[in-house]
Amino acid sequence: MVRMIVKRVVQAIPMLFAISIVSFLLIQLAPGDPVQAYITPEMGPAEIETIRENMGLNSPLHIQYIRWLKSTLQGDLGYSLVNHRPVGVQIAERLPATLGLMGASLITSMIIGIIIGLVSAANQNKAFDNIATFISYLGISIPSFWFAMMLVYVLSLKLKLLPSIGMRTIGVHTTWDLIKHGIMPTIVLSLQSIATIARYIRSSTISQLKEDYVVVEYASGASKREVLYKYVLKNAILPVITILGMSLPNLVSGAFITESIFGWPGMGQLGITSIFSYDYPLIMAITMFSSLILIIGNLLSDILYGIADPRIKELS
C-alpha cells in the first residue's frame, strides 16, 4: 500500500507540470487583455505600454512561465491583476466553501445512490425499479445549469421555501441558515453522481443476489433485508469507491457552474470571475488547485479500494 501511494505521488509531479504548461499556454492564447482593466480614456500609448511592462506581459511566454513556476515552487502564487490581493489568500478564503459543498454532495450522492440502487435491485422490474431507472437516466442527462435554474424558479421564486443565492443571510449566522442556503447547490451538484451510483449499485446488487452465499444465507433463515444490508451491500459497494474517484472531475467542473448560479462564495465563483476579468495569476492558481484536488481524490479512492479489497493491498 505504501509503495502504491509513493508511486502515485511520484506520477503526480510530471502530471501537474504538464497541466501547468498546457494551462499557461491556453490562458495566454485566449482572447482578451488584462491591461484593459487599467486603461482609462485619458491614457496614451506610452502609459499603456508602461502598465504592460510593469505587469510582465511584454516578456516572451517561456520567460513568463519560468517566472511563474519559480514563484509557485517558492510558495508565492502572485497577486491578482484586478484587485491586487495575494492569490493564495483569496483561494484560502474560498476553499472551505467549495470543499464543504463538494463534501456534502459526495455524502448525499453515496447515501441516496446506494439506497436507491439496493431497493431497485431488491424490486427488480417492479414499479419502484422502473421509476428509479427512468429518474436515473434523467439525472444523467439533465444539464446542471438548467436544473439549477428550475430549482431556483420553483423552490425560491414560486414556493419561497429556500433562499436563492449566497451562503448565508446577511446578519444571520445560524447552522440552519447555512443548511438552507446549501440545499439547492448540493442537490444540483450531486444529481448526476446519485444517478450513476444508483445504476452501478443496482447492477452490482443484482449480480451478487445470484451468488451461492446468498442462497446459503436464505437457507439459514436470514431475512431479505438482512441479506441485502449485511452481506450483499459489502460486496456491491466496491464499485462505488471507483465511481467516487471518477466523479471528482464532474464535481470540480460542476462547482464552477453551481457556485456561479447560486452565488456560492467558493473557488468556482472566483474562477469564473477571474476568467471574465483576464486575471491570469488567479486563473492559473485555481486551475492548479483544482488539478491537485482531483489527484488527491483519486489517490484516496485507490487507498480506500485497497482497504476494502485485501487483494488490491497484496498487489500494491
PDB file of C-alpha atoms in Angstrom:
ATOM      1  CA  MET A   1       0.000   0.000   0.000  1.00  0.00           C
ATOM      2  CA  VAL A   2       2.828   2.408   0.918  1.00  0.00           C
ATOM      3  CA  ARG A   3       4.602   1.575  -2.336  1.00  0.00           C
ATOM      4  CA  MET A   4       1.414   2.320  -4.285  1.00  0.00           C
ATOM      5  CA  ILE A   5       0.975   5.705  -2.541  1.00  0.00           C
ATOM      6  CA  VAL A   6       4.594   6.701  -3.233  1.00  0.00           C
ATOM      7  CA  LYS A   7       4.206   5.617  -6.862  1.00  0.00           C
ATOM      8  CA  ARG A   8       1.052   7.729  -7.283  1.00  0.00           C
ATOM      9  CA  VAL A   9       2.708  10.775  -5.708  1.00  0.00           C
ATOM     10  CA  VAL A  10       5.732  10.459  -7.998  1.00  0.00           C
ATOM     11  CA  GLN A  11       3.445  10.116 -11.029  1.00  0.00           C
ATOM     12  CA  ALA A  12       1.523  13.229  -9.980  1.00  0.00           C
ATOM     13  CA  ILE A  13       4.566  15.527 -10.250  1.00  0.00           C
ATOM     14  CA  PRO A  14       5.051  15.343 -14.071  1.00  0.00           C
ATOM     15  CA  MET A  15       1.264  15.355 -14.455  1.00  0.00           C
ATOM     16  CA  LEU A  16       0.964  18.666 -12.594  1.00  0.00           C
ATOM     17  CA  PHE A  17       3.902  20.042 -14.573  1.00  0.00           C
ATOM     18  CA  ALA A  18       2.230  19.138 -17.887  1.00  0.00           C
ATOM     19  CA  ILE A  19      -1.098  20.614 -16.720  1.00  0.00           C
ATOM     20  CA  SER A  20       0.632  23.871 -15.767  1.00  0.00           C
ATOM     21  CA  ILE A  21       2.266  24.200 -19.209  1.00  0.00           C
ATOM     22  CA  VAL A  22      -0.944  23.486 -21.132  1.00  0.00           C
ATOM     23  CA  SER A  23      -2.990  25.788 -18.886  1.00  0.00           C
ATOM     24  CA  PHE A  24      -0.454  28.616 -19.166  1.00  0.00           C
ATOM     25  CA  LEU A  25      -0.403  28.389 -22.965  1.00  0.00           C
ATOM     26  CA  LEU A  26      -4.197  28.251 -23.235  1.00  0.00           C
ATOM     27  CA  ILE A  27      -4.568  31.279 -20.982  1.00  0.00           C
ATOM     28  CA  GLN A  28      -2.022  33.280 -22.947  1.00  0.00           C
ATOM     29  CA  LEU A  29      -3.564  32.317 -26.309  1.00  0.00           C
ATOM     30  CA  ALA A  30      -7.119  33.110 -25.205  1.00  0.00           C
ATOM     31  CA  PRO A  31      -8.659  36.358 -26.495  1.00  0.00           C
ATOM     32  CA  GLY A  32      -8.599  39.316 -24.146  1.00  0.00           C
ATOM     33  CA  ASP A  33      -6.047  41.505 -22.404  1.00  0.00           C
ATOM     34  CA  PRO A  34      -5.774  42.084 -18.630  1.00  0.00           C
ATOM     35  CA  VAL A  35      -4.365  45.561 -19.323  1.00  0.00           C
ATOM     36  CA  GLN A  36      -7.870  46.631 -20.373  1.00  0.00           C
ATOM     37  CA  ALA A  37      -8.879  46.727 -16.697  1.00  0.00           C
ATOM     38  CA  TYR A  38      -6.405  49.564 -16.096  1.00  0.00           C
ATOM     39  CA  ILE A  39      -6.893  51.653 -19.229  1.00  0.00           C
ATOM     40  CA  THR A  40      -8.743  54.965 -18.944  1.00  0.00           C
ATOM     41  CA  PRO A  41      -9.739  57.310 -21.789  1.00  0.00           C
ATOM     42  CA  GLU A  42      -7.037  59.782 -20.725  1.00  0.00           C
ATOM     43  CA  MET A  43      -4.170  57.306 -21.145  1.00  0.00           C
ATOM     44  CA  GLY A  44      -1.836  57.411 -24.116  1.00  0.00           C
ATOM     45  CA  PRO A  45       0.029  54.526 -25.802  1.00  0.00           C
ATOM     46  CA  ALA A  46       3.166  55.157 -23.742  1.00  0.00           C
ATOM     47  CA  GLU A  47       1.281  54.867 -20.452  1.00  0.00           C
ATOM     48  CA  ILE A  48      -0.465  51.694 -21.593  1.00  0.00           C
ATOM     49  CA  GLU A  49       2.871  50.202 -22.608  1.00  0.00           C
ATOM     50  CA  THR A  50       4.293  51.079 -19.188  1.00  0.00           C
ATOM     51  CA  ILE A  51       1.459  49.241 -17.476  1.00  0.00           C
ATOM     52  CA  ARG A  52       2.041  46.220 -19.702  1.00  0.00           C
ATOM     53  CA  GLU A  53       5.752  46.260 -18.876  1.00  0.00           C
ATOM     54  CA  ASN A  54       5.104  46.539 -15.131  1.00  0.00           C
ATOM     55  CA  MET A  55       2.747  43.551 -15.304  1.00  0.00           C
ATOM     56  CA  GLY A  56       5.434  41.490 -17.026  1.00  0.00           C
ATOM     57  CA  LEU A  57       3.319  40.889 -20.125  1.00  0.00           C
ATOM     58  CA  ASN A  58       5.986  42.025 -22.587  1.00  0.00           C
ATOM     59  CA  SER A  59       8.340  39.164 -21.761  1.00  0.00           C
ATOM     60  CA  PRO A  60       8.421  36.055 -24.003  1.00  0.00           C
ATOM     61  CA  LEU A  61       5.989  33.286 -22.999  1.00  0.00           C
ATOM     62  CA  HIS A  62       8.678  30.921 -21.757  1.00  0.00           C
ATOM     63  CA  ILE A  63      10.164  33.650 -19.556  1.00  0.00           C
ATOM     64  CA  GLN A  64       6.724  34.423 -18.114  1.00  0.00           C
ATOM     65  CA  TYR A  65       6.129  30.720 -17.419  1.00  0.00           C
ATOM     66  CA  ILE A  66       9.534  30.195 -15.784  1.00  0.00           C
ATOM     67  CA  ARG A  67       8.967  33.271 -13.622  1.00  0.00           C
ATOM     68  CA  TRP A  68       5.523  31.951 -12.577  1.00  0.00           C
ATOM     69  CA  LEU A  69       6.843  28.425 -11.920  1.00  0.00           C
ATOM     70  CA  LYS A  70       9.747  29.679  -9.814  1.00  0.00           C
ATOM     71  CA  SER A  71       7.446  31.832  -7.662  1.00  0.00           C
ATOM     72  CA  THR A  72       4.908  28.997  -7.280  1.00  0.00           C
ATOM     73  CA  LEU A  73       7.556  26.498  -6.160  1.00  0.00           C
ATOM     74  CA  GLN A  74       8.618  29.043  -3.533  1.00  0.00           C
ATOM     75  CA  GLY A  75       5.026  29.219  -2.276  1.00  0.00           C
ATOM     76  CA  ASP A  76       4.265  32.595  -3.843  1.00  0.00           C
ATOM     77  CA  LEU A  77       1.189  32.390  -6.080  1.00  0.00           C
ATOM     78  CA  GLY A  78       1.452  36.063  -7.001  1.00  0.00           C
ATOM     79  CA  TYR A  79      -1.032  38.874  -6.841  1.00  0.00           C
ATOM     80  CA  SER A  80      -4.335  39.333  -8.611  1.00  0.00           C
ATOM     81  CA  LEU A  81      -4.086  41.646 -11.605  1.00  0.00           C
ATOM     82  CA  VAL A  82      -7.533  43.060 -10.820  1.00  0.00           C
ATOM     83  CA  ASN A  83      -7.819  43.564  -7.051  1.00  0.00           C
ATOM     84  CA  HIS A  84      -4.049  43.367  -6.230  1.00  0.00           C
ATOM     85  CA  ARG A  85      -4.667  40.944  -3.366  1.00  0.00           C
ATOM     86  CA  PRO A  86      -2.457  37.857  -2.835  1.00  0.00           C
ATOM     87  CA  VAL A  87      -3.811  34.927  -4.851  1.00  0.00           C
ATOM     88  CA  GLY A  88      -3.080  32.451  -2.058  1.00  0.00           C
ATOM     89  CA  VAL A  89      -5.130  34.476   0.420  1.00  0.00           C
ATOM     90  CA  GLN A  90      -8.117  34.626  -1.929  1.00  0.00           C
ATOM     91  CA  ILE A  91      -8.024  30.872  -2.545  1.00  0.00           C
ATOM     92  CA  ALA A  92      -7.681  30.169   1.186  1.00  0.00           C
ATOM     93  CA  GLU A  93     -10.788  32.299   1.794  1.00  0.00           C
ATOM     94  CA  ARG A  94     -12.844  30.478  -0.849  1.00  0.00           C
ATOM     95  CA  LEU A  95     -11.539  26.908  -0.499  1.00  0.00           C
ATOM     96  CA  PRO A  96     -13.557  25.920   2.633  1.00  0.00           C
ATOM     97  CA  ALA A  97     -16.845  26.855   0.934  1.00  0.00           C
ATOM     98  CA  THR A  98     -16.029  24.750  -2.140  1.00  0.00           C
ATOM     99  CA  LEU A  99     -14.751  21.765  -0.137  1.00  0.00           C
ATOM    100  CA  GLY A 100     -17.821  21.927   2.098  1.00  0.00           C
ATOM    101  CA  LEU A 101     -20.153  21.928  -0.900  1.00  0.00           C
ATOM    102  CA  MET A 102     -18.256  19.091  -2.596  1.00  0.00           C
ATOM    103  CA  GLY A 103     -18.151  17.069   0.638  1.00  0.00           C
ATOM    104  CA  ALA A 104     -21.884  17.494   1.198  1.00  0.00           C
ATOM    105  CA  SER A 105     -22.521  16.451  -2.403  1.00  0.00           C
ATOM    106  CA  LEU A 106     -20.347  13.329  -2.089  1.00  0.00           C
ATOM    107  CA  ILE A 107     -22.061  12.223   1.126  1.00  0.00           C
ATOM    108  CA  THR A 108     -25.510  12.915  -0.341  1.00  0.00           C
ATOM    109  CA  SER A 109     -24.634  11.033  -3.518  1.00  0.00           C
ATOM    110  CA  MET A 110     -23.411   7.986  -1.615  1.00  0.00           C
ATOM    111  CA  ILE A 111     -26.316   7.727   0.810  1.00  0.00           C
ATOM    112  CA  ILE A 112     -29.146   8.334  -1.665  1.00  0.00           C
ATOM    113  CA  GLY A 113     -27.488   6.476  -4.573  1.00  0.00           C
ATOM    114  CA  ILE A 114     -26.779   3.342  -2.504  1.00  0.00           C
ATOM    115  CA  ILE A 115     -30.282   3.242  -1.022  1.00  0.00           C
ATOM    116  CA  ILE A 116     -31.988   3.695  -4.408  1.00  0.00           C
ATOM    117  CA  GLY A 117     -29.700   1.113  -6.037  1.00  0.00           C
ATOM    118  CA  LEU A 118     -30.317  -1.506  -3.328  1.00  0.00           C
ATOM    119  CA  VAL A 119     -34.076  -1.040  -3.263  1.00  0.00           C
ATOM    120  CA  SER A 120     -34.238  -1.096  -7.076  1.00  0.00           C
ATOM    121  CA  ALA A 121     -32.276  -4.358  -7.214  1.00  0.00           C
ATOM    122  CA  ALA A 122     -34.447  -5.916  -4.496  1.00  0.00           C
ATOM    123  CA  ASN A 123     -37.543  -4.962  -6.515  1.00  0.00           C
ATOM    124  CA  GLN A 124     -36.165  -5.708  -9.976  1.00  0.00           C
ATOM    125  CA  ASN A 125     -38.580  -4.902 -12.840  1.00  0.00           C
ATOM    126  CA  LYS A 126     -41.247  -3.712 -10.386  1.00  0.00           C
ATOM    127  CA  ALA A 127     -42.780  -0.232 -10.175  1.00  0.00           C
ATOM    128  CA  PHE A 128     -40.100   1.284  -7.917  1.00  0.00           C
ATOM    129  CA  ASP A 129     -37.299  -0.124 -10.063  1.00  0.00           C
ATOM    130  CA  ASN A 130     -38.827   1.206 -13.290  1.00  0.00           C
ATOM    131  CA  ILE A 131     -39.415   4.671 -11.812  1.00  0.00           C
ATOM    132  CA  ALA A 132     -35.905   4.808 -10.293  1.00  0.00           C
ATOM    133  CA  THR A 133     -34.357   3.709 -13.593  1.00  0.00           C
ATOM    134  CA  PHE A 134     -36.232   6.408 -15.502  1.00  0.00           C
ATOM    135  CA  ILE A 135     -35.251   9.099 -12.972  1.00  0.00           C
ATOM    136  CA  SER A 136     -31.621   7.903 -13.067  1.00  0.00           C
ATOM    137  CA  TYR A 137     -31.498   8.319 -16.833  1.00  0.00           C
ATOM    138  CA  LEU A 138     -32.946  11.821 -16.424  1.00  0.00           C
ATOM    139  CA  GLY A 139     -30.388  12.656 -13.738  1.00  0.00           C
ATOM    140  CA  ILE A 140     -27.529  11.642 -16.010  1.00  0.00           C
ATOM    141  CA  SER A 141     -28.949  13.567 -18.988  1.00  0.00           C
ATOM    142  CA  ILE A 142     -30.244  16.831 -17.474  1.00  0.00           C
ATOM    143  CA  PRO A 143     -27.807  19.789 -17.817  1.00  0.00           C
ATOM    144  CA  SER A 144     -26.854  21.019 -14.364  1.00  0.00           C
ATOM    145  CA  PHE A 145     -27.300  24.721 -15.210  1.00  0.00           C
ATOM    146  CA  TRP A 146     -30.880  24.123 -16.420  1.00  0.00           C
ATOM    147  CA  PHE A 147     -31.713  22.013 -13.364  1.00  0.00           C
ATOM    148  CA  ALA A 148     -30.265  24.705 -11.080  1.00  0.00           C
ATOM    149  CA  MET A 149     -32.391  27.428 -12.680  1.00  0.00           C
ATOM    150  CA  MET A 150     -35.506  25.255 -12.410  1.00  0.00           C
ATOM    151  CA  LEU A 151     -34.870  24.687  -8.707  1.00  0.00           C
ATOM    152  CA  VAL A 152     -34.424  28.428  -8.132  1.00  0.00           C
ATOM    153  CA  TYR A 153     -37.630  29.163 -10.036  1.00  0.00           C
ATOM    154  CA  VAL A 154     -39.735  26.535  -8.230  1.00  0.00           C
ATOM    155  CA  LEU A 155     -38.326  26.399  -4.691  1.00  0.00           C
ATOM    156  CA  SER A 156     -37.302  30.051  -4.317  1.00  0.00           C
ATOM    157  CA  LEU A 157     -39.438  32.236  -6.569  1.00  0.00           C
ATOM    158  CA  LYS A 158     -42.698  30.249  -6.564  1.00  0.00           C
ATOM    159  CA  LEU A 159     -42.799  28.306  -3.286  1.00  0.00           C
ATOM    160  CA  LYS A 160     -40.386  30.589  -1.369  1.00  0.00           C
ATOM    161  CA  LEU A 161     -39.052  27.604   0.588  1.00  0.00           C
ATOM    162  CA  LEU A 162     -35.328  28.178   0.159  1.00  0.00           C
ATOM    163  CA  PRO A 163     -33.016  31.183  -0.394  1.00  0.00           C
ATOM    164  CA  SER A 164     -31.901  31.518  -3.996  1.00  0.00           C
ATOM    165  CA  ILE A 165     -28.429  32.990  -3.628  1.00  0.00           C
ATOM    166  CA  GLY A 166     -25.461  33.237  -1.298  1.00  0.00           C
ATOM    167  CA  MET A 167     -24.126  31.124   1.536  1.00  0.00           C
ATOM    168  CA  ARG A 168     -25.711  32.962   4.443  1.00  0.00           C
ATOM    169  CA  THR A 169     -28.430  35.517   5.072  1.00  0.00           C
ATOM    170  CA  ILE A 170     -26.972  38.909   5.991  1.00  0.00           C
ATOM    171  CA  GLY A 171     -26.872  39.248   9.766  1.00  0.00           C
ATOM    172  CA  VAL A 172     -27.806  35.591  10.373  1.00  0.00           C
ATOM    173  CA  HIS A 173     -25.075  33.158  11.477  1.00  0.00           C
ATOM    174  CA  THR A 174     -27.003  30.016  12.409  1.00  0.00           C
ATOM    175  CA  THR A 175     -26.250  26.485  11.213  1.00  0.00           C
ATOM    176  CA  TRP A 176     -29.806  26.095   9.911  1.00  0.00           C
ATOM    177  CA  ASP A 177     -29.419  29.185   7.728  1.00  0.00           C
ATOM    178  CA  LEU A 178     -26.229  27.723   6.230  1.00  0.00           C
ATOM    179  CA  ILE A 179     -28.004  24.401   5.587  1.00  0.00           C
ATOM    180  CA  LYS A 180     -30.929  26.140   3.871  1.00  0.00           C
ATOM    181  CA  HIS A 181     -28.579  28.000   1.535  1.00  0.00           C
ATOM    182  CA  GLY A 182     -26.669  24.801   0.764  1.00  0.00           C
ATOM    183  CA  ILE A 183     -29.626  22.522  -0.045  1.00  0.00           C
ATOM    184  CA  MET A 184     -30.144  23.526  -3.678  1.00  0.00           C
ATOM    185  CA  PRO A 185     -26.431  23.725  -4.647  1.00  0.00           C
ATOM    186  CA  THR A 186     -25.880  20.318  -3.052  1.00  0.00           C
ATOM    187  CA  ILE A 187     -28.816  18.778  -4.923  1.00  0.00           C
ATOM    188  CA  VAL A 188     -27.614  20.161  -8.252  1.00  0.00           C
ATOM    189  CA  LEU A 189     -24.000  19.103  -7.713  1.00  0.00           C
ATOM    190  CA  SER A 190     -24.906  15.590  -6.519  1.00  0.00           C
ATOM    191  CA  LEU A 191     -27.705  14.758  -9.005  1.00  0.00           C
ATOM    192  CA  GLN A 192     -25.521  13.132 -11.671  1.00  0.00           C
ATOM    193  CA  SER A 193     -23.491  11.204  -9.094  1.00  0.00           C
ATOM    194  CA  ILE A 194     -26.665   9.917  -7.415  1.00  0.00           C
ATOM    195  CA  ALA A 195     -27.945   8.619 -10.738  1.00  0.00           C
ATOM    196  CA  THR A 196     -24.608   6.985 -11.614  1.00  0.00           C
ATOM    197  CA  ILE A 197     -24.125   5.357  -8.197  1.00  0.00           C
ATOM    198  CA  ALA A 198     -27.713   4.088  -8.163  1.00  0.00           C
ATOM    199  CA  ARG A 199     -27.243   2.413 -11.560  1.00  0.00           C
ATOM    200  CA  TYR A 200     -23.947   0.772 -10.544  1.00  0.00           C
ATOM    201  CA  ILE A 201     -25.267  -0.401  -7.161  1.00  0.00           C
ATOM    202  CA  ARG A 202     -28.391  -1.844  -8.818  1.00  0.00           C
ATOM    203  CA  SER A 203     -26.340  -3.754 -11.368  1.00  0.00           C
ATOM    204  CA  SER A 204     -23.806  -4.979  -8.813  1.00  0.00           C
ATOM    205  CA  THR A 205     -26.525  -6.000  -6.322  1.00  0.00           C
ATOM    206  CA  ILE A 206     -28.466  -7.984  -8.929  1.00  0.00           C
ATOM    207  CA  SER A 207     -25.236  -9.813  -9.768  1.00  0.00           C
ATOM    208  CA  GLN A 208     -24.496 -10.506  -6.085  1.00  0.00           C
ATOM    209  CA  LEU A 209     -28.017 -11.816  -5.419  1.00  0.00           C
ATOM    210  CA  LYS A 210     -27.277 -14.671  -7.816  1.00  0.00           C
ATOM    211  CA  GLU A 211     -24.200 -15.799  -5.875  1.00  0.00           C
ATOM    212  CA  ASP A 212     -24.159 -19.015  -3.846  1.00  0.00           C
ATOM    213  CA  TYR A 213     -23.540 -17.311  -0.500  1.00  0.00           C
ATOM    214  CA  VAL A 214     -26.890 -15.505  -0.824  1.00  0.00           C
ATOM    215  CA  VAL A 215     -28.700 -18.824  -1.291  1.00  0.00           C
ATOM    216  CA  VAL A 216     -26.909 -20.182   1.782  1.00  0.00           C
ATOM    217  CA  GLU A 217     -27.940 -17.180   3.878  1.00  0.00           C
ATOM    218  CA  TYR A 218     -31.574 -17.516   2.814  1.00  0.00           C
ATOM    219  CA  ALA A 219     -31.427 -21.213   3.649  1.00  0.00           C
ATOM    220  CA  SER A 220     -30.050 -20.307   7.089  1.00  0.00           C
ATOM    221  CA  GLY A 221     -33.180 -18.254   7.750  1.00  0.00           C
ATOM    222  CA  ALA A 222     -31.831 -14.766   7.067  1.00  0.00           C
ATOM    223  CA  SER A 223     -34.400 -12.170   6.007  1.00  0.00           C
ATOM    224  CA  LYS A 224     -34.252 -10.332   2.693  1.00  0.00           C
ATOM    225  CA  ARG A 225     -33.343  -7.068   4.447  1.00  0.00           C
ATOM    226  CA  GLU A 226     -30.578  -8.774   6.432  1.00  0.00           C
ATOM    227  CA  VAL A 227     -29.107 -10.387   3.306  1.00  0.00           C
ATOM    228  CA  LEU A 228     -29.154  -7.083   1.430  1.00  0.00           C
ATOM    229  CA  TYR A 229     -27.669  -4.806   4.078  1.00  0.00           C
ATOM    230  CA  LYS A 230     -25.413  -7.232   5.953  1.00  0.00           C
ATOM    231  CA  TYR A 231     -23.943  -9.356   3.166  1.00  0.00           C
ATOM    232  CA  VAL A 232     -24.711  -8.114  -0.333  1.00  0.00           C
ATOM    233  CA  LEU A 233     -24.017  -4.422   0.318  1.00  0.00           C
ATOM    234  CA  LYS A 234     -20.457  -5.176   1.470  1.00  0.00           C
ATOM    235  CA  ASN A 235     -19.607  -6.694  -1.925  1.00  0.00           C
ATOM    236  CA  ALA A 236     -21.797  -4.444  -4.070  1.00  0.00           C
ATOM    237  CA  ILE A 237     -20.313  -1.227  -2.678  1.00  0.00           C
ATOM    238  CA  LEU A 238     -16.790  -1.815  -4.043  1.00  0.00           C
ATOM    239  CA  PRO A 239     -17.526  -0.230  -7.468  1.00  0.00           C
ATOM    240  CA  VAL A 240     -18.809   2.906  -5.694  1.00  0.00           C
ATOM    241  CA  ILE A 241     -15.294   3.668  -4.424  1.00  0.00           C
ATOM    242  CA  THR A 242     -14.039   3.760  -8.008  1.00  0.00           C
ATOM    243  CA  ILE A 243     -17.068   5.774  -9.121  1.00  0.00           C
ATOM    244  CA  LEU A 244     -16.406   8.400  -6.453  1.00  0.00           C
ATOM    245  CA  GLY A 245     -12.883   8.868  -7.794  1.00  0.00           C
ATOM    246  CA  MET A 246     -14.236   9.135 -11.329  1.00  0.00           C
ATOM    247  CA  SER A 247     -16.919  11.620 -10.271  1.00  0.00           C
ATOM    248  CA  LEU A 248     -14.456  14.154  -8.834  1.00  0.00           C
ATOM    249  CA  PRO A 249     -13.848  15.859 -12.224  1.00  0.00           C
ATOM    250  CA  ASN A 250     -17.608  16.366 -12.557  1.00  0.00           C
ATOM    251  CA  LEU A 251     -17.777  17.791  -9.039  1.00  0.00           C
ATOM    252  CA  VAL A 252     -14.934  20.229  -9.671  1.00  0.00           C
ATOM    253  CA  SER A 253     -16.254  21.393 -13.050  1.00  0.00           C
ATOM    254  CA  GLY A 254     -19.834  21.387 -11.743  1.00  0.00           C
ATOM    255  CA  ALA A 255     -18.784  23.616  -8.849  1.00  0.00           C
ATOM    256  CA  PHE A 256     -17.935  26.395 -11.317  1.00  0.00           C
ATOM    257  CA  ILE A 257     -21.471  26.340 -12.746  1.00  0.00           C
ATOM    258  CA  THR A 258     -23.294  25.669  -9.480  1.00  0.00           C
ATOM    259  CA  GLU A 259     -21.462  28.309  -7.453  1.00  0.00           C
ATOM    260  CA  SER A 260     -21.971  30.913 -10.172  1.00  0.00           C
ATOM    261  CA  ILE A 261     -25.719  30.308 -10.408  1.00  0.00           C
ATOM    262  CA  PHE A 262     -26.320  30.218  -6.657  1.00  0.00           C
ATOM    263  CA  GLY A 263     -23.760  32.889  -5.742  1.00  0.00           C
ATOM    264  CA  TRP A 264     -21.910  30.405  -3.543  1.00  0.00           C
ATOM    265  CA  PRO A 265     -18.672  32.115  -2.434  1.00  0.00           C
ATOM    266  CA  GLY A 266     -16.287  29.324  -3.395  1.00  0.00           C
ATOM    267  CA  MET A 267     -13.424  28.723  -5.799  1.00  0.00           C
ATOM    268  CA  GLY A 268     -15.809  28.060  -8.682  1.00  0.00           C
ATOM    269  CA  GLN A 269     -17.348  31.506  -8.482  1.00  0.00           C
ATOM    270  CA  LEU A 270     -13.891  33.052  -8.037  1.00  0.00           C
ATOM    271  CA  GLY A 271     -12.667  31.142 -11.089  1.00  0.00           C
ATOM    272  CA  ILE A 272     -15.496  32.365 -13.313  1.00  0.00           C
ATOM    273  CA  THR A 273     -14.874  35.960 -12.167  1.00  0.00           C
ATOM    274  CA  SER A 274     -11.145  35.670 -12.856  1.00  0.00           C
ATOM    275  CA  ILE A 275     -11.766  34.274 -16.344  1.00  0.00           C
ATOM    276  CA  PHE A 276     -14.013  37.171 -17.337  1.00  0.00           C
ATOM    277  CA  SER A 277     -11.531  39.712 -15.941  1.00  0.00           C
ATOM    278  CA  TYR A 278      -8.481  38.025 -17.574  1.00  0.00           C
ATOM    279  CA  ASP A 279      -6.828  37.666 -14.173  1.00  0.00           C
ATOM    280  CA  TYR A 280      -4.035  35.297 -15.282  1.00  0.00           C
ATOM    281  CA  PRO A 281      -2.347  34.579 -11.901  1.00  0.00           C
ATOM    282  CA  LEU A 282      -5.696  33.754 -10.299  1.00  0.00           C
ATOM    283  CA  ILE A 283      -6.785  31.538 -13.206  1.00  0.00           C
ATOM    284  CA  MET A 284      -3.518  29.584 -13.067  1.00  0.00           C
ATOM    285  CA  ALA A 285      -3.708  29.133  -9.299  1.00  0.00           C
ATOM    286  CA  ILE A 286      -7.317  27.908  -9.377  1.00  0.00           C
ATOM    287  CA  THR A 287      -6.538  25.546 -12.261  1.00  0.00           C
ATOM    288  CA  MET A 288      -3.600  24.013 -10.398  1.00  0.00           C
ATOM    289  CA  PHE A 289      -5.543  23.745  -7.129  1.00  0.00           C
ATOM    290  CA  SER A 290      -8.420  22.027  -8.942  1.00  0.00           C
ATOM    291  CA  SER A 291      -5.975  19.595 -10.558  1.00  0.00           C
ATOM    292  CA  LEU A 292      -4.375  18.901  -7.182  1.00  0.00           C
ATOM    293  CA  ILE A 293      -7.788  18.177  -5.652  1.00  0.00           C
ATOM    294  CA  LEU A 294      -8.507  15.669  -8.442  1.00  0.00           C
ATOM    295  CA  ILE A 295      -5.161  13.918  -7.978  1.00  0.00           C
ATOM    296  CA  ILE A 296      -5.567  13.717  -4.191  1.00  0.00           C
ATOM    297  CA  GLY A 297      -9.147  12.489  -4.623  1.00  0.00           C
ATOM    298  CA  ASN A 298      -8.100   9.709  -6.978  1.00  0.00           C
ATOM    299  CA  LEU A 299      -5.288   8.734  -4.609  1.00  0.00           C
ATOM    300  CA  LEU A 300      -7.761   8.499  -1.710  1.00  0.00           C
ATOM    301  CA  SER A 301     -10.039   6.414  -3.937  1.00  0.00           C
ATOM    302  CA  ASP A 302      -7.186   3.961  -4.587  1.00  0.00           C
ATOM    303  CA  ILE A 303      -6.370   3.780  -0.876  1.00  0.00           C
ATOM    304  CA  LEU A 304      -9.994   3.131   0.086  1.00  0.00           C
ATOM    305  CA  TYR A 305     -10.280   0.460  -2.587  1.00  0.00           C
ATOM    306  CA  GLY A 306      -7.163  -1.216  -1.202  1.00  0.00           C
ATOM    307  CA  ILE A 307      -8.626  -1.141   2.319  1.00  0.00           C
ATOM    308  CA  ALA A 308     -11.969  -2.517   1.137  1.00  0.00           C
ATOM    309  CA  ASP A 309     -10.445  -5.243  -1.045  1.00  0.00           C
ATOM    310  CA  PRO A 310      -7.401  -7.016   0.515  1.00  0.00           C
ATOM    311  CA  ARG A 311      -6.454  -8.402  -2.923  1.00  0.00           C
ATOM    312  CA  ILE A 312      -5.612  -4.878  -4.107  1.00  0.00           C
ATOM    313  CA  LYS A 313      -3.490  -4.394  -0.994  1.00  0.00           C
ATOM    314  CA  GLU A 314      -1.473  -7.515  -1.813  1.00  0.00           C
ATOM    315  CA  LEU A 315      -0.872  -6.372  -5.394  1.00  0.00           C
ATOM    316  CA  SER A 316       0.338  -3.000  -4.175  1.00  0.00           C
TER     317      SER A 316
END
